[in-house]
mmCIF file of C-alpha atoms in Angstrom:
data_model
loop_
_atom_site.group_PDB
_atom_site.id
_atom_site.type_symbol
_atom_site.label_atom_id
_atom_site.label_comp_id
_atom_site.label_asym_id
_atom_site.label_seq_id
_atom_site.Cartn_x
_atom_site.Cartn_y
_atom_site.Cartn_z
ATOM 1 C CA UNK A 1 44.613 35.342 -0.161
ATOM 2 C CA UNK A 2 46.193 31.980 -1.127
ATOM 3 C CA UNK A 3 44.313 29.301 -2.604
ATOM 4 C CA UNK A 4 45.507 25.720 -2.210
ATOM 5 C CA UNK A 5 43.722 22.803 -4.176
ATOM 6 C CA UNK A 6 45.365 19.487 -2.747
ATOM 7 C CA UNK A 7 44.439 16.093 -4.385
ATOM 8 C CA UNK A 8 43.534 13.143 -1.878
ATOM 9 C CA UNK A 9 42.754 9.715 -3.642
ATOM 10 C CA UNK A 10 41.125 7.733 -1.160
ATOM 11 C CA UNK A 11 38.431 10.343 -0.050
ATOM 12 C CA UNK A 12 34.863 9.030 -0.005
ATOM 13 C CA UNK A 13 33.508 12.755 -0.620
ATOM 14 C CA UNK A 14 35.207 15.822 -1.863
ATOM 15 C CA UNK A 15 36.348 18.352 1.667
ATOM 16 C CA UNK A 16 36.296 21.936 1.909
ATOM 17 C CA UNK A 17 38.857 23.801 4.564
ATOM 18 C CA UNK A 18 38.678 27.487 4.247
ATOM 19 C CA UNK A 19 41.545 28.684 6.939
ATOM 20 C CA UNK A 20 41.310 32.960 7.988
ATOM 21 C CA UNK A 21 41.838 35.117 10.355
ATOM 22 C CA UNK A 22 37.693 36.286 10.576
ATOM 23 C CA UNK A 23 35.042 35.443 8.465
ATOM 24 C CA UNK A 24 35.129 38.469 6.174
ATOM 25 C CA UNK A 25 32.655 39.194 3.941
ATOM 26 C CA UNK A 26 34.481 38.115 1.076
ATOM 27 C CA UNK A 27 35.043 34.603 2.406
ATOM 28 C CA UNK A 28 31.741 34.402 3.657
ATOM 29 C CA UNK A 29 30.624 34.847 -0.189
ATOM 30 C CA UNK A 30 32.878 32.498 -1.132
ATOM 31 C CA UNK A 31 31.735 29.788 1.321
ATOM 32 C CA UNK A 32 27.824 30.421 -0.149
ATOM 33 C CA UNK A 33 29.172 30.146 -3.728
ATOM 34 C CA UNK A 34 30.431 26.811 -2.949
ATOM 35 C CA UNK A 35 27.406 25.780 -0.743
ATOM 36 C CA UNK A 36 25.237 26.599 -3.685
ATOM 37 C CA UNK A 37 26.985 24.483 -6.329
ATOM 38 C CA UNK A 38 27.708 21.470 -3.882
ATOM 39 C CA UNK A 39 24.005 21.336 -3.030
ATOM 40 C CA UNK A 40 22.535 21.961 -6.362
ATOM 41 C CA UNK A 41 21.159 19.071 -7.064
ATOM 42 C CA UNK A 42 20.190 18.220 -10.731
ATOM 43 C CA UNK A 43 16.743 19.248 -12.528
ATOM 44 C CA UNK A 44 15.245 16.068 -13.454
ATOM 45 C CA UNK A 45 12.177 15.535 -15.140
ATOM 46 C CA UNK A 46 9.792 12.711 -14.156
ATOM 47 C CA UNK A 47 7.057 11.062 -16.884
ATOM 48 C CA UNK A 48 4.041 9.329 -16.030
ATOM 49 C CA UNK A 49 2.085 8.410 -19.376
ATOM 50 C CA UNK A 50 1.669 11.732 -21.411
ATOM 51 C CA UNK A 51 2.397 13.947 -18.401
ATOM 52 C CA UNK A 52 5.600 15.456 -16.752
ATOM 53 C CA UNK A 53 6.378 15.799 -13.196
ATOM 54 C CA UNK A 54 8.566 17.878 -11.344
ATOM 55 C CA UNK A 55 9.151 17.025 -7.629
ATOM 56 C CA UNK A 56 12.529 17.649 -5.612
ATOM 57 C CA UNK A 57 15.260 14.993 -6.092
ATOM 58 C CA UNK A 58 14.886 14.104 -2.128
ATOM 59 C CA UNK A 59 11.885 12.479 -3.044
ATOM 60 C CA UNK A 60 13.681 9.516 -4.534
ATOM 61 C CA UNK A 61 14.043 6.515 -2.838
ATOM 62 C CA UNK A 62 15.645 4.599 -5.490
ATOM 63 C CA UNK A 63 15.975 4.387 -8.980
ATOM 64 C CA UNK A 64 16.272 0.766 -11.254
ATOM 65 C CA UNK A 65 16.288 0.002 -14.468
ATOM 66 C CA UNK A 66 13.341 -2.133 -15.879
ATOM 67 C CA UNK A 67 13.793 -3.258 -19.550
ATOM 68 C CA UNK A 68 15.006 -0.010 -21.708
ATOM 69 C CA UNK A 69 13.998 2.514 -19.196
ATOM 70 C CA UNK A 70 15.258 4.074 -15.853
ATOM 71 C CA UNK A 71 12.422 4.642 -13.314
ATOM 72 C CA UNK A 72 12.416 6.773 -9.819
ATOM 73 C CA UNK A 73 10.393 5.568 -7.504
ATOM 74 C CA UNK A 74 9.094 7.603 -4.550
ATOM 75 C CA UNK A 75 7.089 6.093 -1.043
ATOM 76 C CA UNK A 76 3.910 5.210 -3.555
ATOM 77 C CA UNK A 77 4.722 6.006 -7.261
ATOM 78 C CA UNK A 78 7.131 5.296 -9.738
ATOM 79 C CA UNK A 79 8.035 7.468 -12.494
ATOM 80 C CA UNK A 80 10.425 7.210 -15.961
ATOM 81 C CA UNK A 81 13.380 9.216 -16.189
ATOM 82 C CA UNK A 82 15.397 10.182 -19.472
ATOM 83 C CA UNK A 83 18.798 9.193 -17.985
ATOM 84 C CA UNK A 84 20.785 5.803 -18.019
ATOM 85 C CA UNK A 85 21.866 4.773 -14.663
ATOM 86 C CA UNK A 86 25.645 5.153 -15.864
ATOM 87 C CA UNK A 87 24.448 9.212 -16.186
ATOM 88 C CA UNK A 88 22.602 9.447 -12.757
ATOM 89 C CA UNK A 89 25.737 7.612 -10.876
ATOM 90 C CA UNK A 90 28.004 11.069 -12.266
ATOM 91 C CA UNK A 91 25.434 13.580 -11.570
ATOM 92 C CA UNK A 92 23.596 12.482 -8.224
ATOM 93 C CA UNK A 93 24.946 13.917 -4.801
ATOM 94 C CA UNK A 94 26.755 11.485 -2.509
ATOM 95 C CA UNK A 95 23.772 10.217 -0.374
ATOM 96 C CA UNK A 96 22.822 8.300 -3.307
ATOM 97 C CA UNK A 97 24.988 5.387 -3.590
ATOM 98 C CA UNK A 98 24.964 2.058 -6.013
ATOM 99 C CA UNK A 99 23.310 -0.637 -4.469
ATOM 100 C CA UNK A 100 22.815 -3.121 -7.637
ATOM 101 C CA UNK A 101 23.829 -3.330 -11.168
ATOM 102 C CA UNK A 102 20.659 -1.466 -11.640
ATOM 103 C CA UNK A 103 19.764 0.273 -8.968
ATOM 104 C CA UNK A 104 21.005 3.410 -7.017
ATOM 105 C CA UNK A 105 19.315 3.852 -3.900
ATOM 106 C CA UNK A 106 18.986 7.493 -1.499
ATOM 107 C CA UNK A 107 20.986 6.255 2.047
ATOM 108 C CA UNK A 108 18.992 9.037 3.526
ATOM 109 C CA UNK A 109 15.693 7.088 3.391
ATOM 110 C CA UNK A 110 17.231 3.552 4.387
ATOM 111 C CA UNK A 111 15.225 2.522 7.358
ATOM 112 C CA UNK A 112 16.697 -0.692 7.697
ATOM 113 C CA UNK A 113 18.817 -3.441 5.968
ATOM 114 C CA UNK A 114 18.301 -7.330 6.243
ATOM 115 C CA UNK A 115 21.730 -9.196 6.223
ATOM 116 C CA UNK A 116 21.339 -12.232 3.903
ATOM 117 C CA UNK A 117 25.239 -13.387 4.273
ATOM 118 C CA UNK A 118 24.675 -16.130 0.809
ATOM 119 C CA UNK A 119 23.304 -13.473 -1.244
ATOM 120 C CA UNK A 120 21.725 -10.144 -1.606
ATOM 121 C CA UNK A 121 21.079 -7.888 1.424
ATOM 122 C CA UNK A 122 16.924 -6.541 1.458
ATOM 123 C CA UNK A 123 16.475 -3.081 2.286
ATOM 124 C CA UNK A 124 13.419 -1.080 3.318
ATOM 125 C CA UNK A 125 12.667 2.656 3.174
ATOM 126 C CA UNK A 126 10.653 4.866 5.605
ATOM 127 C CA UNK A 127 7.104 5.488 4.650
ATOM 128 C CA UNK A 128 7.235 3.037 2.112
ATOM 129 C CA UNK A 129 6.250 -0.066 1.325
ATOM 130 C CA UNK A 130 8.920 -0.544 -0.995
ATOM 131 C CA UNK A 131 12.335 -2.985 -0.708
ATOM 132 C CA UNK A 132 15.317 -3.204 -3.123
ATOM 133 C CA UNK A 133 18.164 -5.780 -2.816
ATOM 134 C CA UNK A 134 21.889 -4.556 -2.036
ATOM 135 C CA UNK A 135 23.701 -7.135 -4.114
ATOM 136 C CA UNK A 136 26.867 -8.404 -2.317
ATOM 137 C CA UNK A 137 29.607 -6.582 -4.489
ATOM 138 C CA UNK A 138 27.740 -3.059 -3.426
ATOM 139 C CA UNK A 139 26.853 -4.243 0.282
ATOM 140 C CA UNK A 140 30.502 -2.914 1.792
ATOM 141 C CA UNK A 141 30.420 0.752 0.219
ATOM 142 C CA UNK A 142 26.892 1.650 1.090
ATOM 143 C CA UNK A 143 27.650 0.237 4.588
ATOM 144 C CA UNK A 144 30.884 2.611 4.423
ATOM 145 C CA UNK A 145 28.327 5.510 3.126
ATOM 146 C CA UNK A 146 25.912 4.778 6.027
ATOM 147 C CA UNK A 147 28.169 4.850 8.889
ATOM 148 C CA UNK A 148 29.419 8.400 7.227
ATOM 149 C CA UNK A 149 25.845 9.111 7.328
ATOM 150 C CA UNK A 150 25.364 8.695 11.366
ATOM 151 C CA UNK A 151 28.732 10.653 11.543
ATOM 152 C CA UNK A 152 27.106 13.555 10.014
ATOM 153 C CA UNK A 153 24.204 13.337 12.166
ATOM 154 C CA UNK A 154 25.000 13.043 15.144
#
C-alpha cells in the first residue's frame, strides 16, 4: 500500500482520495478512522449563571463576542463559552465560517441573507428569531462556503 500526502494551497477544505482495487477491510478501517477524526467535533462547554450545559455543537447558530466574553447562541438562548473567537476559528469544522470581526456564524442554519451593497449584509437563521450582520470584508467567503454548501447537497 502506498500512501501519498500531496499539498494543494488554494483548497477551501482539506480532500480525501483513497484509490484500490476493492474496498478491503483494511481500507474500509482506514476510511472510518478518518471519518471519525474529521467529524469529531470539539467538546465545548456552555455556562448559563452558575450552571453548565452540554448540548451538541450543531446547535449553534452563531457565536459573537460581547464585551470580555464569547457567547453561543442557539434558536432561543444564548450561552458563554471559555474560548476567544481567535480559538473557535482553529478548532470549529468548516460549516462554520467568519462572518464579522466578532462573529462566526454555522452556514448550515443560514436561511437567508439580505444584500445591503453600502454596508453589512443581514442574515437570518431557521427557527430563529435571531439576525447577525455579514460585514463586507467576510460577505465573499461565506458566499464561496454557501455555494459549496448546495454542492454538497444536492
Amino acid at each position: 500500500m502506498k500512501i501519498n500526502i500531496e499539498t494543494v494551497e488554494n483548497l477551501t477544505e482539506d480532500e480525501i482520495i483513497i484509490r484500490c482495487r476493492k474496498p478491503t477491510k483494511a481500507i474500509q478501517k482506514i476510511c472510518q478512522l478518518i471519518a471519525d477524526e474529521a467529524f469529531a467535533s470539539p467538546k465545548l462547554v456552555y455556562y448559563k449563571k452558575n450552571e453548565e450545559y452540554y448540548f451538541p455543537l450543531d446547535d449553534v447558530l452563531f457565536f459573537e463576542t460581547s464585551g470580555e466574553n464569547v457567547y453561543a447562541h442557539t434558536a432561543d438562548d444564548s450561552f458563554r463559552i471559555k474560548f476567544r473567537l481567535y480559538e473557535l476559528v482553529e478548532m470549529l469544522p468548516g460549516h462554520f465560517v467568519r462572518a464579522a470581526k466578532s462573529t462566526i456564524i454555522n452556514i448550515r442554519h443560514i436561511l437567508s441573507i439580505d444584500r445591503n451593497l453600502a454596508s453589512a449584509s443581514l442574515v437570518q437563521f431557521h427557527g430563529s428569531h435571531k439576525k447577525v450582520y455579514v460585514s463586507r470584508l467576510y460577505y465573499q467567503t461565506l458566499k464561496c462556503r454557501l455555494s459549496e454548501r448546495s454542492n454538497y447537497e444536492d
